[in-house]
CSV table of C-alpha atoms and ligand atoms in Angstrom, one decimal:
chain,number,residue,atom,x,y,z
A,103,MET,CA,115.2,66.7,118.7
A,104,LYS,CA,113.0,69.6,119.8
A,105,LEU,CA,113.9,73.3,120.2
A,106,ILE,CA,111.9,75.1,122.8
A,107,ALA,CA,112.1,78.8,122.1
A,108,SER,CA,110.3,82.0,121.4
A,109,LYS,CA,110.2,83.5,117.9
A,110,THR,CA,111.7,86.7,119.1
A,111,SER,CA,114.8,85.6,121.0
A,112,PRO,CA,118.1,86.4,119.3
A,113,PHE,CA,119.7,83.5,121.1
A,114,ALA,CA,117.1,81.1,119.8
A,115,ARG,CA,117.5,82.5,116.3
A,116,LYS,CA,121.2,81.8,116.5
A,117,VAL,CA,120.4,78.1,117.1
A,118,ARG,CA,117.6,78.0,114.5
A,119,ILE,CA,120.1,79.4,111.8
A,120,VAL,CA,122.7,76.8,112.8
A,121,LEU,CA,120.1,74.1,112.5
A,122,ALA,CA,119.1,75.4,109.0
A,123,GLU,CA,122.7,75.8,107.8
A,124,LYS,CA,123.5,72.3,108.9
A,125,ASN,CA,120.2,70.9,107.6
A,126,ILE,CA,119.5,69.2,111.0
A,127,PRO,CA,115.8,68.3,111.4
A,128,CYS,CA,114.4,69.6,114.7
A,129,ASP,CA,110.9,70.3,115.9
A,130,PHE,CA,110.3,73.9,116.9
A,131,ILE,CA,108.1,74.3,120.1
A,132,VAL,CA,107.1,77.9,120.7
A,133,ASP,CA,107.2,78.8,124.4
A,134,ILE,CA,107.4,82.4,125.7
A,135,PRO,CA,109.2,82.2,129.1
A,136,TRP,CA,107.4,85.3,130.4
A,137,ASP,CA,103.9,83.8,129.9
A,138,PRO,CA,102.2,82.5,133.1
A,139,ASP,CA,101.6,79.1,131.5
A,140,THR,CA,105.2,78.6,130.2
A,141,GLU,CA,106.7,75.1,130.5
A,142,VAL,CA,110.3,76.3,130.1
A,143,PRO,CA,111.2,75.8,133.8
A,144,LYS,CA,110.5,72.1,133.4
A,145,PHE,CA,113.3,71.9,130.8
A,146,ASN,CA,115.7,74.6,132.1
A,147,PRO,CA,115.9,75.5,135.8
A,148,LEU,CA,116.9,79.0,134.7
A,149,GLY,CA,113.6,79.4,132.9
A,150,LYS,CA,115.2,80.7,129.8
A,151,VAL,CA,115.0,79.9,126.1
A,152,PRO,CA,116.4,78.4,123.9
A,153,VAL,CA,116.4,74.8,125.3
A,154,LEU,CA,117.3,71.9,123.1
A,155,VAL,CA,115.6,68.6,124.0
A,156,ARG,CA,117.6,65.7,122.7
A,157,ASP,CA,116.1,62.4,121.5
A,158,GLY,CA,115.9,60.5,124.8
A,159,GLY,CA,114.8,63.6,126.8
A,160,ASP,CA,118.2,65.1,127.9
A,161,THR,CA,118.1,68.9,127.7
A,162,LEU,CA,120.7,71.4,126.7
A,163,TYR,CA,121.0,75.1,127.4
A,164,ASP,CA,122.1,77.8,126.8
A,165,SER,CA,122.5,78.8,123.2
A,166,ARG,CA,126.3,78.7,123.2
A,167,VAL,CA,126.2,75.1,124.5
A,168,ILE,CA,123.5,74.1,122.0
A,169,VAL,CA,125.4,75.4,119.0
A,170,GLU,CA,128.6,73.8,120.2
A,171,TYR,CA,126.7,70.5,120.5
A,172,LEU,CA,125.2,70.9,117.0
A,173,GLU,CA,128.7,71.4,115.6
A,174,GLN,CA,129.8,68.1,117.2
A,175,VAL,CA,126.7,66.3,116.0
A,176,LYS,CA,127.2,67.5,112.4
A,177,PRO,CA,130.5,69.1,111.8
A,178,TRP,CA,129.7,70.1,108.1
A,179,PRO,CA,129.3,72.8,107.0
A,180,MET,CA,131.8,73.9,109.6
A,181,LEU,CA,130.7,76.9,111.5
A,182,ILE,CA,133.2,76.8,114.4
A,183,PRO,CA,136.8,76.5,113.0
A,184,ALA,CA,138.9,73.7,114.3
A,185,GLU,CA,142.1,75.8,114.4
A,186,ALA,CA,142.5,77.2,118.0
A,187,GLU,CA,143.1,80.9,117.2
A,188,ALA,CA,140.2,81.1,114.7
A,189,MET,CA,138.0,79.1,117.1
A,190,ILE,CA,138.6,81.6,119.9
A,191,GLU,CA,138.0,84.5,117.6
A,192,VAL,CA,134.6,83.1,116.6
A,193,LYS,CA,133.7,82.6,120.3
A,194,LYS,CA,134.7,86.2,121.0
A,195,TRP,CA,132.4,87.4,118.2
A,196,GLU,CA,129.7,85.3,119.7
A,197,ALA,CA,130.2,86.7,123.2
A,198,LEU,CA,130.2,90.3,121.8
A,199,ALA,CA,127.0,89.8,119.8
A,200,ASP,CA,125.3,87.9,122.6
A,201,GLY,CA,126.3,90.6,125.0
A,202,VAL,CA,124.6,93.2,122.8
A,203,GLY,CA,121.5,91.0,122.7
A,204,ASP,CA,121.6,90.6,126.5
A,205,ALA,CA,121.7,94.4,126.9
A,206,ALA,CA,118.9,95.0,124.4
A,207,ALA,CA,116.7,92.3,126.1
A,208,ALA,CA,117.4,93.9,129.5
A,209,ILE,CA,116.1,97.2,128.3
A,210,PHE,CA,113.0,95.6,126.7
A,211,ILE,CA,112.2,93.9,130.1
A,212,GLU,CA,112.9,97.1,132.1
A,213,ARG,CA,110.5,99.1,129.9
A,214,LYS,CA,107.8,96.6,130.7
A,215,ARG,CA,107.8,97.6,134.3
A,216,PRO,CA,105.6,100.4,135.5
A,217,GLU,CA,107.2,103.7,134.5
A,218,ALA,CA,107.8,104.9,138.0
A,219,GLN,CA,109.8,101.8,138.8
A,220,GLN,CA,112.0,102.0,135.7
A,221,SER,CA,115.6,103.0,136.2
A,222,THR,CA,116.9,105.5,133.6
A,223,ASP,CA,120.5,104.9,134.8
A,224,TRP,CA,120.1,101.1,134.3
A,225,ILE,CA,118.6,101.7,130.8
A,226,ALA,CA,121.5,104.1,129.9
A,227,ARG,CA,124.1,101.6,131.1
A,228,GLN,CA,122.6,98.9,128.9
A,229,ARG,CA,122.3,101.3,126.0
A,230,SER,CA,126.0,102.1,126.2
A,231,LYS,CA,126.8,98.4,126.0
A,232,ILE,CA,124.7,98.2,122.8
A,233,ASP,CA,126.4,101.3,121.3
A,234,ASN,CA,130.0,100.2,122.3
A,235,GLY,CA,129.3,96.6,121.2
A,236,LEU,CA,128.1,97.7,117.8
A,237,ALA,CA,131.0,100.1,117.3
A,238,ALA,CA,133.5,97.3,118.2
A,239,MET,CA,131.8,94.9,115.8
A,240,ASN,CA,131.7,97.5,113.0
A,241,THR,CA,135.5,98.1,113.2
A,242,SER,CA,136.2,94.4,113.4
A,243,VAL,CA,134.3,93.1,110.4
A,244,GLU,CA,136.9,92.0,107.9
A,245,GLY,CA,134.5,91.5,105.0
A,246,PRO,CA,132.7,90.0,103.3
A,247,PHE,CA,132.0,88.1,106.5
A,248,CYS,CA,133.0,88.9,110.1
A,249,MET,CA,136.2,86.9,109.8
A,250,GLY,CA,137.0,87.3,106.1
A,251,ASN,CA,136.0,84.8,103.5
A,252,SER,CA,134.5,82.2,105.8
A,253,PHE,CA,130.9,82.2,106.9
A,254,THR,CA,131.0,81.2,110.6
A,255,LEU,CA,129.0,81.2,113.8
A,256,ALA,CA,130.3,84.8,114.3
A,257,ASP,CA,128.1,85.9,111.4
A,258,ILE,CA,125.2,84.0,112.7
A,259,ALA,CA,125.5,85.6,116.2
A,260,VAL,CA,126.0,89.1,114.8
A,261,GLY,CA,123.1,88.7,112.3
A,262,SER,CA,120.8,87.5,115.0
A,263,CYS,CA,121.7,90.4,117.3
A,264,LEU,CA,121.2,93.0,114.5
A,265,GLY,CA,117.8,91.4,113.6
A,266,TYR,CA,116.7,91.7,117.2
A,267,LEU,CA,117.6,95.4,117.3
A,268,ASP,CA,115.6,96.0,114.2
A,269,PHE,CA,112.7,94.2,115.7
A,270,ARG,CA,112.6,95.8,119.2
A,271,PHE,CA,114.6,99.0,118.8
A,272,PRO,CA,114.3,100.3,115.2
A,273,GLU,CA,115.0,103.8,116.6
A,274,ILE,CA,118.6,102.8,117.2
A,275,ALA,CA,119.0,103.0,113.4
A,276,TRP,CA,122.3,101.2,113.6
A,277,ARG,CA,122.7,101.1,109.8
A,278,ASP,CA,123.3,104.9,109.7
A,279,ARG,CA,126.3,104.7,112.0
A,280,TYR,CA,127.8,101.3,111.2
A,281,PRO,CA,128.3,100.8,107.5
A,282,ALA,CA,130.4,97.6,107.7
A,283,LEU,CA,127.5,96.0,109.7
A,284,ARG,CA,125.0,97.2,107.2
A,285,VAL,CA,126.9,95.6,104.3
A,286,LEU,CA,127.3,92.4,106.3
A,287,ASP,CA,123.7,92.3,107.2
A,288,GLU,CA,122.6,92.8,103.6
A,289,LYS,CA,124.8,89.8,102.6
A,290,LEU,CA,123.5,87.6,105.4
A,291,ALA,CA,119.9,88.5,104.6
A,292,THR,CA,120.2,86.7,101.3
A,293,ARG,CA,120.7,83.3,103.0
A,294,PRO,CA,117.5,81.3,103.4
A,295,SER,CA,118.5,80.4,107.0
A,296,PHE,CA,118.3,84.1,107.9
A,297,ALA,CA,115.3,85.0,105.8
A,298,HIS,CA,113.2,82.2,107.3
A,299,THR,CA,114.0,83.0,110.9
A,300,LEU,CA,113.3,86.7,111.2
A,301,PRO,CA,111.9,87.6,114.6
A,302,GLU,CA,108.1,87.8,114.7
A,303,ALA,CA,105.7,88.6,117.5
B,30,GSF,C1,120.4,83.9,127.2
B,30,GSF,C2,118.9,83.4,127.0
B,30,GSF,C3,117.9,84.5,127.3
B,30,GSF,O1,118.2,85.5,127.9
B,30,GSF,C4,121.5,82.0,125.9
B,30,GSF,O2,120.7,81.1,125.6
B,30,GSF,O3,122.4,82.3,125.1
B,30,GSF,N1,122.6,83.2,127.6
B,30,GSF,C5,121.3,82.7,127.3
B,30,GSF,N2,116.7,84.2,127.0
B,30,GSF,C6,115.6,85.1,127.3
B,30,GSF,C7,114.7,85.3,126.1
B,30,GSF,S1,115.4,86.4,125.0
B,30,GSF,O4,115.6,87.7,125.6
B,30,GSF,O5,116.3,85.8,124.2
B,30,GSF,C8,114.7,84.4,128.3
B,30,GSF,O6,114.4,83.3,128.2
B,30,GSF,N3,114.4,85.1,129.4
B,30,GSF,C9,113.5,84.6,130.4
B,30,GSF,C10,114.0,84.9,131.8
B,30,GSF,O7,113.3,84.6,132.7
B,30,GSF,O8,115.1,85.5,131.9
């Protein structure tokens, strides 16, 4: 299997952490979808990373489909609970964390445009999604993990999102306002799967 991704994408990091936690071998092909010579559209018509290329050439996207697939391929250690309520709760966490990542990535892209073309309203709207999303996560963390004693995909999605904010928007300083997320992040940072996949330019 091959994972086509950038080293900065929070969605790709989610997949990389799942691969590491499940100890699934996978080649990592770095491709930045914004580069003029990107090959991503050959693998994903949406031109987005991450893309998983299965042995045999079939491709999977997006990150939520990929992690679901990896859970099917190698159920242990279990990252998505089998029990329906807990499974939906994990998916809700993932949607929330991915949504914060989407809003942060949208601001990053907007700020790349010439200053006169940037929309301050659009940036403010995305910023409120980040702030509201972080506040919702902070009040929902049960401890020690998002959903109590079990380490799940919820923690992987949240940790990836927080790492992206540190990387692109350190000025948000989320640790000062969201103590439960700070404690969670400190715990997650001790796992090799998180330590070895930190975003880098
Ligand atoms: C989001 C992927 C995405 O936005 C997923 O895989 O979960 N829902 C999707 N990827 C960005 C890079 S990053 O911000 O993570 C991407 O590939 N953007 C290129 C583009 O043309 O939008």
